Amino acid sequence: MEEEKIHVDVEDFSEEQFMESFMRDIQSEEGVLIIGILVALALVILTIVFFGNFWGSSKARNAVLLLGLCDSGKTLLFTRLLLGKFVRTQTSITENSSTYKSKNERGSSWTLIDVPGHESLRVQIVEKYKAVAQAIVFVVDSSVFQKDVRDVAEFLYSILTDNIVAKNAPTLVVACNKQDISMAKSAKLIQQQLEKELNTLRVTRSAALSSQDGAVGGSVYLGKKGKDFEFTQLPNRVEFIECSALGSKGEDGDADIHNLENCLAKI
Amino acid sequence: MLDFFAIFSKGGIVLWCFQGAGVTESFTGPVNALLRSVILQERSGNNSFTHNSLSLKYKLDNEFELVFVVGFQKILTLTYVDKFIDDVQLHFRDRYKNELEQRGALKFLLNNFEFGDDFHTLMREAEVSSKAKAPVSMRNFNESEKSKKTVKSMIETKDGDKTKEQGGKKSKNAKKEGEKSESGGDQAKAASKKAVENGNESLTQEEIIERNRAKFISKQLGGGKAEKPSKSPKPQKPKGKANRVWDMGGKSIGELDYSGTNGNNSSDAQNQDPDATAEPLIQVDSMKGDLRGVDYESSDDEDEVVQEEERVVVANTKKGAKKGGFGGMFGMLKGLVGSKNLTQEDMEPVLDKMRDHLIAKNVAAEIASQLCVSVAKKLEGKVMGTFTTVASTVKQALQDSLVQILQPKRRVDILRDVLEARSQRKPFVITFCGVNGVGKSTNLAKISYWLIENGFTVLIAACDTFRAGAVEQLRTHQRRLNSLHPPEKHGGQPAVQLFEKGYGKDAAGIAMEAIAFARNQCFDVVLIDTAGRMQDNAPLMTALAKLIAVNTPDLVLFVGEALVGNEAVDQLVKFNQALADHSKTDKPRLIDGIVLTKFDTIDDKVGAAISMTYITGQPIVFVGTGQTYSDLRSLNARAVVSALMKA
């Protein structure tokens, strides 16, 4: 019993001692502890602020890029899709981006980005947005297509063989614009010519990829080896449609972009 | 008076435009030309541009991403235009500040910018103010400054020393004049004040005498020395010219004739060169397909970004923000909270440092300064983010504009063009020109190796008829290339053939015959090698221009070495000028592309690439990185810019 008493006493004593010593510790290291807590809080706040600033757009791919050569009508198409009205346009030197509400039942909205077509700008801006692209609308000027077929094909090739784009496989819609001009080529013709041109480009650009490591540009081979290139061989969903951003009645009338809108609604 | 005035966003949407009375042409064409050639090529240093008969002036508003352009006839000299644009810009911004501060491109589309009335008022004010300045009437003698000066002060003595004048004497004269004029104390005071200002600023007599004495002594000592060296070169001139003695002089012609050994080999062009097979380093079939980019140790950040899957964009911005964040914290602590506009003074020190950095990296001096001015114009008035410093914004903008300059403005795909020419049954003609010793013949051999690897037949035209051994050099290359790619592989026809007519003949004539020969024999490509020539040598430049004008090659390549510094600007400008002057057509053939050679000799001083592309606006088609056949690359813009911006 004495031992128990002593034991109990000792226990009580030790607890109190522990508490006291703890309080003493806090009071002596008060400065350091409080500073530590403050620093931790500050770091947390900083991280929240950083994330708040730069986490604005969600990580999901929700952008549609309007790409194409200079003067193919991308900026006008951009305005027509968003508001339906006509504006005069000049060569773009920066990109235009805005949210677009698509006309399907779900009413989903995504970002529509109009990328300048000028050769010195397009590479940098495509670099910025290619990872978030859910779909690519490639605008082609149908009236001067015969002359520009090689430039169009080269741009299309460089996009399709890009590593990130090839991996994500966004939907590709080739919009053959300027159908209001009488000399405009049809979508079918443009598709055939592009297939032929891309076939040749495959050969010149990536003939001996197996023997050479670190090749220029993307190391992606379009389509199937041994067979002529066709758009159906690509993993992406490809559609060719005709449209006219200007519209048959010019500035006052509506644009003939119903096909395009239907296409975009499916995304 | 003005032909048009347009306000549009940088994204290309026209907000408001005005067309002068009686002007029928649309302004879209000239404005697009302005955008493409000035702003996109980073030449926005001077803000005027001429296009056919129109003169265009523009102003960028970087805060709201707007461009203001005014166009008027070139022959009119309107003095009020600069100030007018500034006024219009300020007025427009003030009036539409609320609408323009919204985010997104919709703000340009949704709002109606009815600016017509304000614009007309401003224009009327500007026109009135320019007319209101009455012609300045001439001053008469008494009002002019000349009457206030003394006669002696205007005499320039031999020492060029007007200040030899003693202040005392001047004031005496002034006083005399003052008394003479009888107008009293005022004029004398004014005159004496002026005299003191003109002269010695209240020196006393003693000080003046001391100064003159010291000057006299120094003149006696230094003047003698200055005269002597001018005398010494004179007596040397009348010495006659000594006869030059040559090493090989006095030997017979027979000894000097080495053509015997050559003649045996030249008869059979298919001879295999035993040396070539012994070369261990050339790998046949290693150059198929497109050329590899220039290898550079790209920073680790880039690799990580490429390998990340879907977070590329977000990760990039996060990294950039974090790096700028810590610097930005101190910037913020310096008394600025919230967004800040960039002004010229803010950017001045950063731009000076950047300019020196670029010059240290071998960019030509005037190009570096033009680039910095252009970047300043692009950033002026821009709103900085909360976590960015001035230095980081300017650096980023400079980096973007450098990449923009190096991106080719047109499609560069030689193989595709050769295929196109082959389908049209005509040879694809490439001409190489440049100054002496840059590597034209070596790189011509490399390019022909690359073309052979891709299955084309090549004809080399030896149009260098001046330099000793030029033809033999090309013949050696031809033999080596043929031994690497024996004719059996190419369907019996030799892969490379040399077309030469010896030395001393007219280069343009040889080129024409070579092209005709190629067309008959169905060669795919003709490579024309010309003699190296200095850009100042007018007769040689005329000869080159004639060769190009007569033969109209498909591609005119200027070969320049990467070691060149400020000379690059001079070379390219003079070459282009010569080609333009001596061609008879409206649209002269200028330099279409650049071959940058000896790239392996520079470490990271890659500025020559920037200088050359900036001056011509043409892309760098090939980069030579060594002396073997496989040392041929294409330009990797990003790698070059990162090497340039590296500290």
Short mmCIF file of N, CA and C in Angstrom, two decimals, chain B residues 295-364:
data_model
loop_
_atom_site.label_atom_id
_atom_site.label_comp_id
_atom_site.label_asym_id
_atom_site.label_seq_id
_atom_site.Cartn_x
_atom_site.Cartn_y
_atom_site.Cartn_z
N ASP B 295 22.01 21.07 -82.96
CA ASP B 295 21.96 20.53 -81.61
C ASP B 295 22.35 21.59 -80.63
N TYR B 296 21.55 21.75 -79.60
CA TYR B 296 21.94 22.64 -78.53
C TYR B 296 21.52 22.04 -77.23
N GLU B 297 22.31 22.30 -76.18
CA GLU B 297 21.89 21.80 -74.88
C GLU B 297 20.71 22.63 -74.44
N SER B 298 19.53 22.15 -74.77
CA SER B 298 18.37 22.91 -74.33
C SER B 298 18.23 22.75 -72.85
N SER B 299 17.70 23.77 -72.22
CA SER B 299 17.64 23.76 -70.76
C SER B 299 16.72 22.64 -70.30
N ASP B 300 16.92 22.20 -69.07
CA ASP B 300 16.15 21.08 -68.56
C ASP B 300 14.67 21.40 -68.49
N ASP B 301 14.37 22.66 -68.25
CA ASP B 301 12.97 23.04 -68.14
C ASP B 301 12.20 22.62 -69.36
N GLU B 302 12.79 22.85 -70.53
CA GLU B 302 12.07 22.57 -71.77
C GLU B 302 11.74 21.09 -71.86
N ASP B 303 12.72 20.23 -71.52
CA ASP B 303 12.46 18.80 -71.65
C ASP B 303 11.33 18.38 -70.75
N GLU B 304 11.34 18.88 -69.52
CA GLU B 304 10.29 18.48 -68.60
C GLU B 304 8.95 18.90 -69.13
N VAL B 305 8.89 20.10 -69.66
CA VAL B 305 7.61 20.59 -70.15
C VAL B 305 7.10 19.71 -71.27
N VAL B 306 7.98 19.31 -72.16
CA VAL B 306 7.54 18.50 -73.29
C VAL B 306 7.01 17.16 -72.82
N GLN B 307 7.66 16.59 -71.78
CA GLN B 307 7.27 15.24 -71.39
C GLN B 307 6.03 15.20 -70.54
N GLU B 308 5.70 16.29 -69.89
CA GLU B 308 4.49 16.28 -69.08
C GLU B 308 3.29 16.10 -69.95
N GLU B 309 2.25 15.47 -69.43
CA GLU B 309 1.18 15.08 -70.34
C GLU B 309 0.21 16.18 -70.62
N GLU B 310 -0.67 16.48 -69.68
CA GLU B 310 -1.70 17.44 -70.01
C GLU B 310 -1.51 18.75 -69.30
N ARG B 311 -0.54 18.84 -68.41
CA ARG B 311 -0.45 20.05 -67.62
C ARG B 311 0.57 21.00 -68.19
N VAL B 312 0.82 20.87 -69.47
CA VAL B 312 1.90 21.66 -70.06
C VAL B 312 1.67 23.14 -69.84
N VAL B 313 0.50 23.60 -70.25
CA VAL B 313 0.27 25.04 -70.22
C VAL B 313 0.28 25.56 -68.80
N VAL B 314 -0.44 24.84 -67.93
CA VAL B 314 -0.55 25.33 -66.55
C VAL B 314 0.80 25.29 -65.88
N ALA B 315 1.52 24.20 -66.11
CA ALA B 315 2.84 24.06 -65.45
C ALA B 315 3.75 25.18 -65.88
N ASN B 316 3.72 25.48 -67.18
CA ASN B 316 4.57 26.54 -67.71
C ASN B 316 4.32 27.85 -67.01
N THR B 317 3.03 28.21 -66.93
CA THR B 317 2.73 29.50 -66.35
C THR B 317 3.06 29.49 -64.87
N LYS B 318 2.85 28.35 -64.23
CA LYS B 318 3.17 28.27 -62.80
C LYS B 318 4.65 28.53 -62.57
N LYS B 319 5.47 27.83 -63.38
CA LYS B 319 6.92 27.97 -63.21
C LYS B 319 7.32 29.41 -63.42
N GLY B 320 6.78 29.98 -64.51
CA GLY B 320 7.18 31.34 -64.82
C GLY B 320 6.79 32.30 -63.71
N ALA B 321 5.59 32.04 -63.17
CA ALA B 321 5.11 32.94 -62.13
C ALA B 321 5.97 32.81 -60.90
N LYS B 322 6.35 31.58 -60.58
CA LYS B 322 7.12 31.39 -59.35
C LYS B 322 8.47 32.08 -59.47
N LYS B 323 9.07 31.94 -60.64
CA LYS B 323 10.39 32.55 -60.80
C LYS B 323 10.28 34.05 -60.66
N GLY B 324 9.22 34.59 -61.28
CA GLY B 324 9.10 36.04 -61.22
C GLY B 324 8.56 36.48 -59.88
N GLY B 325 7.95 35.53 -59.18
CA GLY B 325 7.27 35.90 -57.94
C GLY B 325 8.21 36.47 -56.91
N PHE B 326 9.34 35.80 -56.69
CA PHE B 326 10.21 36.26 -55.62
C PHE B 326 10.87 37.57 -55.96
N GLY B 327 11.22 37.74 -57.25
CA GLY B 327 11.73 39.04 -57.65
C GLY B 327 10.63 40.08 -57.55
N GLY B 328 9.41 39.62 -57.89
CA GLY B 328 8.30 40.56 -57.90
C GLY B 328 7.92 41.02 -56.51
N MET B 329 8.16 40.17 -55.54
CA MET B 329 7.80 40.59 -54.18
C MET B 329 8.58 41.83 -53.80
N PHE B 330 9.87 41.81 -54.10
CA PHE B 330 10.68 42.99 -53.75
C PHE B 330 10.26 44.19 -54.58
N GLY B 331 9.90 43.91 -55.84
CA GLY B 331 9.45 45.01 -56.68
C GLY B 331 8.19 45.64 -56.11
N MET B 332 7.32 44.75 -55.60
CA MET B 332 6.09 45.28 -55.04
C MET B 332 6.37 46.06 -53.78
N LEU B 333 7.33 45.55 -53.00
CA LEU B 333 7.59 46.23 -51.75
C LEU B 333 8.14 47.62 -51.98
N LYS B 334 8.58 47.87 -53.20
CA LYS B 334 9.15 49.18 -53.45
C LYS B 334 8.09 50.24 -53.63
N GLY B 335 6.97 50.04 -53.10
CA GLY B 335 6.00 51.12 -53.01
C GLY B 335 4.91 51.08 -54.06
N LEU B 336 4.81 49.99 -54.79
CA LEU B 336 3.76 49.96 -55.80
C LEU B 336 2.83 48.79 -55.51
N VAL B 337 1.61 49.05 -55.30
CA VAL B 337 0.64 47.98 -55.09
C VAL B 337 -0.30 47.99 -56.26
N GLY B 338 -0.55 46.83 -56.80
CA GLY B 338 -1.47 46.76 -57.91
C GLY B 338 -0.76 46.87 -59.24
N SER B 339 -1.50 46.98 -60.28
CA SER B 339 -0.91 46.95 -61.62
C SER B 339 -0.26 48.29 -61.94
N LYS B 340 0.76 48.20 -62.76
CA LYS B 340 1.56 49.39 -63.05
C LYS B 340 1.77 49.45 -64.55
N ASN B 341 1.78 50.65 -65.10
CA ASN B 341 2.04 50.82 -66.52
C ASN B 341 3.54 50.93 -66.77
N LEU B 342 3.97 50.35 -67.86
CA LEU B 342 5.39 50.43 -68.21
C LEU B 342 5.66 51.75 -68.93
N THR B 343 6.65 52.47 -68.48
CA THR B 343 7.02 53.70 -69.18
C THR B 343 8.40 53.54 -69.77
N GLN B 344 8.75 54.51 -70.62
CA GLN B 344 10.05 54.45 -71.28
C GLN B 344 11.18 54.48 -70.27
N GLU B 345 11.03 55.30 -69.22
CA GLU B 345 12.12 55.42 -68.25
C GLU B 345 12.34 54.13 -67.51
N ASP B 346 11.22 53.41 -67.23
CA ASP B 346 11.37 52.13 -66.52
C ASP B 346 12.19 51.16 -67.35
N MET B 347 11.92 51.17 -68.65
CA MET B 347 12.53 50.15 -69.49
C MET B 347 13.94 50.53 -69.90
N GLU B 348 14.27 51.81 -69.78
CA GLU B 348 15.55 52.28 -70.30
C GLU B 348 16.76 51.50 -69.78
N PRO B 349 16.94 51.35 -68.45
CA PRO B 349 18.13 50.62 -67.99
C PRO B 349 18.15 49.16 -68.42
N VAL B 350 16.96 48.54 -68.38
CA VAL B 350 16.91 47.12 -68.77
C VAL B 350 17.26 46.96 -70.24
N LEU B 351 16.72 47.87 -71.06
CA LEU B 351 16.98 47.77 -72.49
C LEU B 351 18.44 48.02 -72.81
N ASP B 352 19.07 48.95 -72.09
CA ASP B 352 20.50 49.19 -72.33
C ASP B 352 21.31 47.94 -72.02
N LYS B 353 20.94 47.31 -70.90
CA LYS B 353 21.68 46.09 -70.54
C LYS B 353 21.47 45.00 -71.59
N MET B 354 20.23 44.88 -72.06
CA MET B 354 19.92 43.87 -73.07
C MET B 354 20.67 44.16 -74.36
N ARG B 355 20.76 45.42 -74.72
CA ARG B 355 21.45 45.77 -75.95
C ARG B 355 22.93 45.39 -75.85
N ASP B 356 23.54 45.70 -74.71
CA ASP B 356 24.94 45.34 -74.55
C ASP B 356 25.11 43.83 -74.57
N HIS B 357 24.15 43.14 -73.97
CA HIS B 357 24.23 41.68 -73.96
C HIS B 357 24.17 41.14 -75.37
N LEU B 358 23.25 41.69 -76.18
CA LEU B 358 23.13 41.22 -77.55
C LEU B 358 24.39 41.50 -78.35
N ILE B 359 24.95 42.69 -78.14
CA ILE B 359 26.16 43.03 -78.88
C ILE B 359 27.30 42.11 -78.45
N ALA B 360 27.33 41.77 -77.17
CA ALA B 360 28.37 40.83 -76.71
C ALA B 360 28.20 39.47 -77.35
N LYS B 361 26.97 39.14 -77.75
CA LYS B 361 26.72 37.86 -78.41
C LYS B 361 26.83 37.97 -79.91
N ASN B 362 27.51 38.99 -80.40
CA ASN B 362 27.83 39.09 -81.82
C ASN B 362 26.66 39.49 -82.70
N VAL B 363 25.64 40.14 -82.14
CA VAL B 363 24.61 40.74 -82.98
C VAL B 363 25.16 42.09 -83.44
N ALA B 364 24.91 42.47 -84.68
CA ALA B 364 25.41 43.75 -85.19
C ALA B 364 24.83 44.89 -84.36
#
